[in-house]
Amino acid sequence: MPVSKISGLEYEIMYKGSFAMLQVAIPHGHSFMAESDAMVAMSSTLEIGATSQGGITGAIGRMFTNERLFQQTIRAVGGDGVAFFSPTLPGDIAAVEMDGECEYMMCSDGYFASTEGINMGTQLNGMNSGGIGGVISKGLFSGNGFLVATASGRGTLFISSYGAIDHIDIPHGEKFVIDNGHLVAWPTTMMYRVRQASSQGILASLFSGECLVLEFQGPGRVYFQSRNIASLKGFIRSVVPPSR
C-alpha cells in the first residue's frame, strides 16, 4: 500500500471514482478516526469505539454543520491490523496531506476519516472574507450555512464526495468559479465571494440553472465533486409522487 508522506500511514483508496473504499493499515498502539458507520471490515486485532472531538461543544458545532455528532475510533489493541471504510454516498475519497500549517474547511459530509494529529472543529463561514458581513453573505447564499467543519493539525485527512472528486490549484491572484453544490473542501486562508453565475443579470443566472456560484481567489487548492446531491434530491422529488 502507498505510504503517506506526512503521517507515515499505509493506505490505499480502492475502486477510486464513484464507489471508492479506503483500506488502512493501523500499527499496534495507534488509532484511526472515521465518520460514524464508515467501517466495512477490520482485523480482529482492532477495537472500535465512539468519540466526539471537542466534547459537547464540538458535538453541537458538528450538528450545525450537518456532520454526525460522533465519530468512530479504531484502535490497534491486539497487534497490527487492517481496516476498510466506505462513505455513505456513492462517491470518491481523496487524501489531503496536512503539515500543520494549513487548515481546511469542508462542506457538509466532506469529512470522511483522519489519522492521529488531525483535529476537527467548526468555524464561521466567511469570517476571513469580510468579517461579519462576509459571514452573513456566505451563510445565507453559499449553500454551506453559517458554520462549516474544519480540520487542522499534522497528519492525513480523508475527504469524501458524491461522485468523483478532483482538485484545482489556483495560482496567486487568479480566480476560479465553482458551483456551490460541487464544492468539497478548501483552505481557510483562501478568499472567496458569492456572486451571480451570469454577468448578464439575475434572470440569465436563473435560466442557466446555476444562479449563485463561488468565486475563489488563489493561491490555494480547492477540492470539488462531479455530482451535486441537491440536484439528485430535486430529481427524486420530480419523479416520486408525494405521500398522502
PDB file of C-alpha atoms in Angstrom:
ATOM      1  CA  MET A   1       0.000   0.000   0.000  1.00  0.00           C
ATOM      2  CA  PRO A   2       1.171   3.607  -0.577  1.00  0.00           C
ATOM      3  CA  VAL A   3       2.627   5.394   2.442  1.00  0.00           C
ATOM      4  CA  SER A   4       1.603   8.914   3.493  1.00  0.00           C
ATOM      5  CA  LYS A   5       4.498  11.385   3.402  1.00  0.00           C
ATOM      6  CA  ILE A   6       3.164  13.269   6.437  1.00  0.00           C
ATOM      7  CA  SER A   7       1.636  10.727   8.827  1.00  0.00           C
ATOM      8  CA  GLY A   8       3.517   7.625   7.663  1.00  0.00           C
ATOM      9  CA  LEU A   9       0.188   5.790   7.374  1.00  0.00           C
ATOM     10  CA  GLU A  10      -0.107   2.938   4.888  1.00  0.00           C
ATOM     11  CA  TYR A  11      -3.357   3.211   2.970  1.00  0.00           C
ATOM     12  CA  GLU A  12      -4.958   2.537  -0.384  1.00  0.00           C
ATOM     13  CA  ILE A  13      -8.026   4.136  -1.972  1.00  0.00           C
ATOM     14  CA  MET A  14      -9.656   1.225  -3.778  1.00  0.00           C
ATOM     15  CA  TYR A  15     -12.173   1.412  -6.660  1.00  0.00           C
ATOM     16  CA  LYS A  16     -11.470   5.125  -6.980  1.00  0.00           C
ATOM     17  CA  GLY A  17     -14.224   7.077  -8.714  1.00  0.00           C
ATOM     18  CA  SER A  18     -17.853   6.552  -7.809  1.00  0.00           C
ATOM     19  CA  PHE A  19     -17.660   3.636  -5.362  1.00  0.00           C
ATOM     20  CA  ALA A  20     -14.387   4.185  -3.509  1.00  0.00           C
ATOM     21  CA  MET A  21     -13.334   2.263  -0.398  1.00  0.00           C
ATOM     22  CA  LEU A  22     -10.415   3.087   1.901  1.00  0.00           C
ATOM     23  CA  GLN A  23      -8.031   0.390   3.157  1.00  0.00           C
ATOM     24  CA  VAL A  24      -5.849   1.413   6.110  1.00  0.00           C
ATOM     25  CA  ALA A  25      -3.051  -0.417   7.936  1.00  0.00           C
ATOM     26  CA  ILE A  26      -3.123   0.541  11.633  1.00  0.00           C
ATOM     27  CA  PRO A  27       0.029  -0.291  13.627  1.00  0.00           C
ATOM     28  CA  HIS A  28      -0.248  -1.698  17.134  1.00  0.00           C
ATOM     29  CA  GLY A  29      -0.815   1.038  19.704  1.00  0.00           C
ATOM     30  CA  HIS A  30      -2.173   3.538  17.189  1.00  0.00           C
ATOM     31  CA  SER A  31      -5.673   4.647  16.280  1.00  0.00           C
ATOM     32  CA  PHE A  32      -7.608   5.942  13.274  1.00  0.00           C
ATOM     33  CA  MET A  33     -10.767   8.033  13.163  1.00  0.00           C
ATOM     34  CA  ALA A  34     -13.647   7.877  10.681  1.00  0.00           C
ATOM     35  CA  GLU A  35     -17.216   9.016  10.272  1.00  0.00           C
ATOM     36  CA  SER A  36     -19.846   7.053  12.168  1.00  0.00           C
ATOM     37  CA  ASP A  37     -20.896   3.831  10.395  1.00  0.00           C
ATOM     38  CA  ALA A  38     -17.990   4.056   7.900  1.00  0.00           C
ATOM     39  CA  MET A  39     -16.272   0.786   8.904  1.00  0.00           C
ATOM     40  CA  VAL A  40     -16.808  -2.079   6.438  1.00  0.00           C
ATOM     41  CA  ALA A  41     -14.458  -4.763   7.812  1.00  0.00           C
ATOM     42  CA  MET A  42     -11.431  -4.973  10.102  1.00  0.00           C
ATOM     43  CA  SER A  43      -8.867  -7.312  11.624  1.00  0.00           C
ATOM     44  CA  SER A  44      -9.743  -8.991  14.926  1.00  0.00           C
ATOM     45  CA  THR A  45      -6.742  -7.195  16.473  1.00  0.00           C
ATOM     46  CA  LEU A  46      -8.598  -3.879  16.129  1.00  0.00           C
ATOM     47  CA  GLU A  47     -11.174  -2.427  18.508  1.00  0.00           C
ATOM     48  CA  ILE A  48     -13.917   0.014  17.544  1.00  0.00           C
ATOM     49  CA  GLY A  49     -15.344   2.749  19.736  1.00  0.00           C
ATOM     50  CA  ALA A  50     -17.038   6.144  19.527  1.00  0.00           C
ATOM     51  CA  THR A  51     -15.655   9.572  20.279  1.00  0.00           C
ATOM     52  CA  SER A  52     -16.628  13.229  19.963  1.00  0.00           C
ATOM     53  CA  GLN A  53     -13.722  15.600  19.340  1.00  0.00           C
ATOM     54  CA  GLY A  54     -14.068  18.823  21.305  1.00  0.00           C
ATOM     55  CA  GLY A  55     -16.571  17.367  23.794  1.00  0.00           C
ATOM     56  CA  ILE A  56     -20.132  18.650  23.950  1.00  0.00           C
ATOM     57  CA  THR A  57     -19.175  21.971  22.329  1.00  0.00           C
ATOM     58  CA  GLY A  58     -17.579  20.190  19.381  1.00  0.00           C
ATOM     59  CA  ALA A  59     -20.571  17.863  19.010  1.00  0.00           C
ATOM     60  CA  ILE A  60     -23.009  20.792  18.931  1.00  0.00           C
ATOM     61  CA  GLY A  61     -20.849  22.549  16.336  1.00  0.00           C
ATOM     62  CA  ARG A  62     -20.839  19.462  14.099  1.00  0.00           C
ATOM     63  CA  MET A  63     -24.618  19.233  14.427  1.00  0.00           C
ATOM     64  CA  PHE A  64     -24.952  22.695  12.864  1.00  0.00           C
ATOM     65  CA  THR A  65     -22.611  21.713  10.001  1.00  0.00           C
ATOM     66  CA  ASN A  66     -24.721  18.599   9.256  1.00  0.00           C
ATOM     67  CA  GLU A  67     -21.819  16.363  10.267  1.00  0.00           C
ATOM     68  CA  ARG A  68     -22.518  13.443  12.594  1.00  0.00           C
ATOM     69  CA  LEU A  69     -22.213  14.064  16.325  1.00  0.00           C
ATOM     70  CA  PHE A  70     -19.898  11.118  16.955  1.00  0.00           C
ATOM     71  CA  GLN A  71     -17.014   9.528  15.070  1.00  0.00           C
ATOM     72  CA  GLN A  72     -15.591   6.028  15.033  1.00  0.00           C
ATOM     73  CA  THR A  73     -12.216   5.401  16.650  1.00  0.00           C
ATOM     74  CA  ILE A  74     -10.437   2.244  15.505  1.00  0.00           C
ATOM     75  CA  ARG A  75      -7.604   1.226  17.867  1.00  0.00           C
ATOM     76  CA  ALA A  76      -4.999  -1.469  17.295  1.00  0.00           C
ATOM     77  CA  VAL A  77      -5.006  -3.100  20.740  1.00  0.00           C
ATOM     78  CA  GLY A  78      -4.054  -6.711  19.932  1.00  0.00           C
ATOM     79  CA  GLY A  79      -1.382  -6.104  17.288  1.00  0.00           C
ATOM     80  CA  ASP A  80      -1.154  -4.598  13.821  1.00  0.00           C
ATOM     81  CA  GLY A  81      -4.370  -4.634  11.816  1.00  0.00           C
ATOM     82  CA  VAL A  82      -6.128  -3.622   8.613  1.00  0.00           C
ATOM     83  CA  ALA A  83      -9.487  -1.877   8.310  1.00  0.00           C
ATOM     84  CA  PHE A  84     -11.751  -0.981   5.381  1.00  0.00           C
ATOM     85  CA  PHE A  85     -14.023   2.084   5.265  1.00  0.00           C
ATOM     86  CA  SER A  86     -16.589   3.369   2.768  1.00  0.00           C
ATOM     87  CA  PRO A  87     -18.674   6.578   2.552  1.00  0.00           C
ATOM     88  CA  THR A  88     -22.460   6.652   2.871  1.00  0.00           C
ATOM     89  CA  LEU A  89     -22.990   8.136  -0.599  1.00  0.00           C
ATOM     90  CA  PRO A  90     -21.785   6.527  -3.845  1.00  0.00           C
ATOM     91  CA  GLY A  91     -18.712   8.665  -4.299  1.00  0.00           C
ATOM     92  CA  ASP A  92     -14.983   9.126  -4.142  1.00  0.00           C
ATOM     93  CA  ILE A  93     -12.316   9.549  -1.462  1.00  0.00           C
ATOM     94  CA  ALA A  94      -9.260  11.816  -1.564  1.00  0.00           C
ATOM     95  CA  ALA A  95      -6.299  12.112   0.806  1.00  0.00           C
ATOM     96  CA  VAL A  96      -5.190  15.578   1.942  1.00  0.00           C
ATOM     97  CA  GLU A  97      -1.706  15.702   3.457  1.00  0.00           C
ATOM     98  CA  MET A  98      -1.705  18.301   6.242  1.00  0.00           C
ATOM     99  CA  ASP A  99       1.632  19.625   7.537  1.00  0.00           C
ATOM    100  CA  GLY A 100       0.239  21.634  10.448  1.00  0.00           C
ATOM    101  CA  GLU A 101       0.434  24.981   8.637  1.00  0.00           C
ATOM    102  CA  CYS A 102      -2.743  24.907   6.519  1.00  0.00           C
ATOM    103  CA  GLU A 103      -6.273  24.440   7.903  1.00  0.00           C
ATOM    104  CA  TYR A 104      -9.119  23.202   5.692  1.00  0.00           C
ATOM    105  CA  MET A 105     -12.850  23.928   5.624  1.00  0.00           C
ATOM    106  CA  MET A 106     -15.258  21.284   4.357  1.00  0.00           C
ATOM    107  CA  CYS A 107     -18.822  21.256   3.098  1.00  0.00           C
ATOM    108  CA  SER A 108     -21.469  19.083   4.704  1.00  0.00           C
ATOM    109  CA  ASP A 109     -20.396  15.408   4.697  1.00  0.00           C
ATOM    110  CA  GLY A 110     -16.974  16.388   3.313  1.00  0.00           C
ATOM    111  CA  TYR A 111     -15.088  14.890   6.270  1.00  0.00           C
ATOM    112  CA  PHE A 112     -14.586  11.131   5.999  1.00  0.00           C
ATOM    113  CA  ALA A 113     -11.625   9.994   8.109  1.00  0.00           C
ATOM    114  CA  SER A 114      -8.295  11.091   9.593  1.00  0.00           C
ATOM    115  CA  THR A 115      -5.104   9.946  11.260  1.00  0.00           C
ATOM    116  CA  GLU A 116      -3.886  10.850  14.723  1.00  0.00           C
ATOM    117  CA  GLY A 117      -2.869  14.504  14.897  1.00  0.00           C
ATOM    118  CA  ILE A 118      -5.834  15.851  12.895  1.00  0.00           C
ATOM    119  CA  ASN A 119      -8.196  17.993  14.957  1.00  0.00           C
ATOM    120  CA  MET A 120     -11.777  18.582  13.882  1.00  0.00           C
ATOM    121  CA  GLY A 121     -13.651  21.785  14.671  1.00  0.00           C
ATOM    122  CA  THR A 122     -16.054  24.379  13.299  1.00  0.00           C
ATOM    123  CA  GLN A 123     -15.660  27.939  12.024  1.00  0.00           C
ATOM    124  CA  LEU A 124     -17.919  30.784  10.992  1.00  0.00           C
ATOM    125  CA  ASN A 125     -18.276  30.596   7.210  1.00  0.00           C
ATOM    126  CA  GLY A 126     -16.742  33.668   5.546  1.00  0.00           C
ATOM    127  CA  MET A 127     -15.071  35.169   8.630  1.00  0.00           C
ATOM    128  CA  ASN A 128     -11.821  35.576   6.675  1.00  0.00           C
ATOM    129  CA  SER A 129     -13.581  37.392   3.793  1.00  0.00           C
ATOM    130  CA  GLY A 130     -15.356  40.478   5.005  1.00  0.00           C
ATOM    131  CA  GLY A 131     -15.834  39.911   8.737  1.00  0.00           C
ATOM    132  CA  ILE A 132     -19.444  39.715   9.959  1.00  0.00           C
ATOM    133  CA  GLY A 133     -20.713  40.915   6.570  1.00  0.00           C
ATOM    134  CA  GLY A 134     -18.894  38.023   4.927  1.00  0.00           C
ATOM    135  CA  VAL A 135     -20.361  35.574   7.453  1.00  0.00           C
ATOM    136  CA  ILE A 136     -23.924  36.766   6.755  1.00  0.00           C
ATOM    137  CA  SER A 137     -23.451  36.725   2.972  1.00  0.00           C
ATOM    138  CA  LYS A 138     -21.830  33.286   2.796  1.00  0.00           C
ATOM    139  CA  GLY A 139     -24.067  31.798   5.476  1.00  0.00           C
ATOM    140  CA  LEU A 140     -27.191  32.789   3.558  1.00  0.00           C
ATOM    141  CA  PHE A 141     -26.126  32.304  -0.055  1.00  0.00           C
ATOM    142  CA  SER A 142     -23.137  29.940  -0.344  1.00  0.00           C
ATOM    143  CA  GLY A 143     -25.155  26.816   0.402  1.00  0.00           C
ATOM    144  CA  ASN A 144     -22.809  25.856   3.263  1.00  0.00           C
ATOM    145  CA  GLY A 145     -24.591  27.519   6.195  1.00  0.00           C
ATOM    146  CA  PHE A 146     -23.158  29.812   8.846  1.00  0.00           C
ATOM    147  CA  LEU A 147     -20.890  27.152  10.373  1.00  0.00           C
ATOM    148  CA  VAL A 148     -18.564  24.859   8.422  1.00  0.00           C
ATOM    149  CA  ALA A 149     -16.453  21.919   9.581  1.00  0.00           C
ATOM    150  CA  THR A 150     -12.693  22.475   9.821  1.00  0.00           C
ATOM    151  CA  ALA A 151      -9.641  20.244  10.044  1.00  0.00           C
ATOM    152  CA  SER A 152      -6.276  21.326  11.435  1.00  0.00           C
ATOM    153  CA  GLY A 153      -3.058  19.725  12.656  1.00  0.00           C
ATOM    154  CA  ARG A 154      -0.494  17.385  11.147  1.00  0.00           C
ATOM    155  CA  GLY A 155      -1.459  14.115   9.520  1.00  0.00           C
ATOM    156  CA  THR A 156      -3.606  12.721   6.731  1.00  0.00           C
ATOM    157  CA  LEU A 157      -7.178  13.921   6.234  1.00  0.00           C
ATOM    158  CA  PHE A 158      -9.555  11.904   4.032  1.00  0.00           C
ATOM    159  CA  ILE A 159     -12.462  13.706   2.415  1.00  0.00           C
ATOM    160  CA  SER A 160     -15.377  12.148   0.560  1.00  0.00           C
ATOM    161  CA  SER A 161     -17.701  13.295  -2.194  1.00  0.00           C
ATOM    162  CA  TYR A 162     -20.854  12.454  -4.110  1.00  0.00           C
ATOM    163  CA  GLY A 163     -19.476  11.188  -7.425  1.00  0.00           C
ATOM    164  CA  ALA A 164     -15.819  11.514  -8.409  1.00  0.00           C
ATOM    165  CA  ILE A 165     -13.548  14.011  -6.648  1.00  0.00           C
ATOM    166  CA  ASP A 166     -10.842  16.230  -8.141  1.00  0.00           C
ATOM    167  CA  HIS A 167      -8.964  19.401  -7.260  1.00  0.00           C
ATOM    168  CA  ILE A 168      -7.564  22.526  -8.872  1.00  0.00           C
ATOM    169  CA  ASP A 169      -4.512  24.526  -7.768  1.00  0.00           C
ATOM    170  CA  ILE A 170      -5.350  28.207  -8.214  1.00  0.00           C
ATOM    171  CA  PRO A 171      -2.245  30.415  -8.629  1.00  0.00           C
ATOM    172  CA  HIS A 172      -1.747  33.569  -6.615  1.00  0.00           C
ATOM    173  CA  GLY A 173      -4.089  36.357  -7.681  1.00  0.00           C
ATOM    174  CA  GLU A 174      -6.035  34.226 -10.154  1.00  0.00           C
ATOM    175  CA  LYS A 175      -9.750  33.471  -9.755  1.00  0.00           C
ATOM    176  CA  PHE A 176     -11.790  30.340 -10.376  1.00  0.00           C
ATOM    177  CA  VAL A 177     -15.553  29.748 -10.204  1.00  0.00           C
ATOM    178  CA  ILE A 178     -17.118  26.636  -8.599  1.00  0.00           C
ATOM    179  CA  ASP A 179     -20.801  25.793  -8.230  1.00  0.00           C
ATOM    180  CA  ASN A 180     -21.660  25.680  -4.528  1.00  0.00           C
ATOM    181  CA  GLY A 181     -23.270  22.239  -4.871  1.00  0.00           C
ATOM    182  CA  HIS A 182     -19.990  20.772  -6.175  1.00  0.00           C
ATOM    183  CA  LEU A 183     -17.630  22.220  -3.553  1.00  0.00           C
ATOM    184  CA  VAL A 184     -15.970  19.780  -1.108  1.00  0.00           C
ATOM    185  CA  ALA A 185     -13.010  21.385   0.711  1.00  0.00           C
ATOM    186  CA  TRP A 186     -10.745  24.439   0.589  1.00  0.00           C
ATOM    187  CA  PRO A 187      -8.041  26.136   2.739  1.00  0.00           C
ATOM    188  CA  THR A 188      -9.287  28.572   5.376  1.00  0.00           C
ATOM    189  CA  THR A 189      -6.773  31.127   4.057  1.00  0.00           C
ATOM    190  CA  MET A 190      -8.445  31.339   0.642  1.00  0.00           C
ATOM    191  CA  MET A 191     -10.642  34.331  -0.152  1.00  0.00           C
ATOM    192  CA  TYR A 192     -13.905  33.718  -1.976  1.00  0.00           C
ATOM    193  CA  ARG A 193     -17.147  35.525  -2.690  1.00  0.00           C
ATOM    194  CA  VAL A 194     -20.687  34.570  -3.651  1.00  0.00           C
ATOM    195  CA  ARG A 195     -21.845  36.019  -6.970  1.00  0.00           C
ATOM    196  CA  GLN A 196     -24.377  35.508  -9.766  1.00  0.00           C
ATOM    197  CA  ALA A 197     -23.407  32.805 -12.228  1.00  0.00           C
ATOM    198  CA  SER A 198     -24.007  35.071 -15.226  1.00  0.00           C
ATOM    199  CA  SER A 199     -22.741  38.613 -15.703  1.00  0.00           C
ATOM    200  CA  GLN A 200     -25.881  39.275 -17.770  1.00  0.00           C
ATOM    201  CA  GLY A 201     -28.096  39.596 -14.708  1.00  0.00           C
ATOM    202  CA  ILE A 202     -30.207  37.575 -12.296  1.00  0.00           C
ATOM    203  CA  LEU A 203     -32.624  36.248 -14.954  1.00  0.00           C
ATOM    204  CA  ALA A 204     -29.776  34.886 -17.071  1.00  0.00           C
ATOM    205  CA  SER A 205     -28.322  33.249 -13.943  1.00  0.00           C
ATOM    206  CA  LEU A 206     -31.670  31.671 -13.059  1.00  0.00           C
ATOM    207  CA  PHE A 207     -32.333  30.369 -16.571  1.00  0.00           C
ATOM    208  CA  SER A 208     -28.821  28.904 -16.769  1.00  0.00           C
ATOM    209  CA  GLY A 209     -29.707  26.632 -13.858  1.00  0.00           C
ATOM    210  CA  GLU A 210     -26.749  27.850 -11.782  1.00  0.00           C
ATOM    211  CA  CYS A 211     -27.929  31.115 -10.166  1.00  0.00           C
ATOM    212  CA  LEU A 212     -25.241  31.622  -7.462  1.00  0.00           C
ATOM    213  CA  VAL A 213     -21.639  30.410  -7.640  1.00  0.00           C
ATOM    214  CA  LEU A 214     -18.497  30.780  -5.525  1.00  0.00           C
ATOM    215  CA  GLU A 215     -15.521  32.698  -6.938  1.00  0.00           C
ATOM    216  CA  PHE A 216     -12.237  31.688  -5.253  1.00  0.00           C
ATOM    217  CA  GLN A 217      -9.040  33.703  -5.394  1.00  0.00           C
ATOM    218  CA  GLY A 218      -5.649  31.967  -5.238  1.00  0.00           C
ATOM    219  CA  PRO A 219      -3.317  30.789  -4.039  1.00  0.00           C
ATOM    220  CA  GLY A 220      -4.783  27.538  -2.811  1.00  0.00           C
ATOM    221  CA  ARG A 221      -6.069  24.074  -3.685  1.00  0.00           C
ATOM    222  CA  VAL A 222      -9.848  23.575  -3.907  1.00  0.00           C
ATOM    223  CA  TYR A 223     -11.479  20.127  -3.993  1.00  0.00           C
ATOM    224  CA  PHE A 224     -14.743  19.627  -5.888  1.00  0.00           C
ATOM    225  CA  GLN A 225     -17.060  16.740  -6.812  1.00  0.00           C
ATOM    226  CA  SER A 226     -18.545  15.650 -10.121  1.00  0.00           C
ATOM    227  CA  ARG A 227     -22.116  15.307  -8.828  1.00  0.00           C
ATOM    228  CA  ASN A 228     -24.494  17.579  -6.883  1.00  0.00           C
ATOM    229  CA  ILE A 229     -26.569  15.988  -4.113  1.00  0.00           C
ATOM    230  CA  ALA A 230     -29.111  18.837  -4.266  1.00  0.00           C
ATOM    231  CA  SER A 231     -29.736  18.056  -7.942  1.00  0.00           C
ATOM    232  CA  LEU A 232     -30.289  14.391  -7.058  1.00  0.00           C
ATOM    233  CA  LYS A 233     -32.835  15.353  -4.393  1.00  0.00           C
ATOM    234  CA  GLY A 234     -34.618  17.592  -6.900  1.00  0.00           C
ATOM    235  CA  PHE A 235     -34.748  14.774  -9.453  1.00  0.00           C
ATOM    236  CA  ILE A 236     -36.158  12.322  -6.908  1.00  0.00           C
ATOM    237  CA  ARG A 237     -38.849  14.798  -5.891  1.00  0.00           C
ATOM    238  CA  SER A 238     -39.795  15.271  -9.555  1.00  0.00           C
ATOM    239  CA  VAL A 239     -40.352  11.544 -10.234  1.00  0.00           C
ATOM    240  CA  VAL A 240     -41.622  10.271  -6.865  1.00  0.00           C
ATOM    241  CA  PRO A 241     -45.197  11.316  -6.093  1.00  0.00           C
ATOM    242  CA  PRO A 242     -45.665  12.931  -2.665  1.00  0.00           C
ATOM    243  CA  SER A 243     -47.046  10.650   0.033  1.00  0.00           C
ATOM    244  CA  ARG A 244     -50.637  11.243   1.062  1.00  0.00           C
TER     245      ARG A 244
END
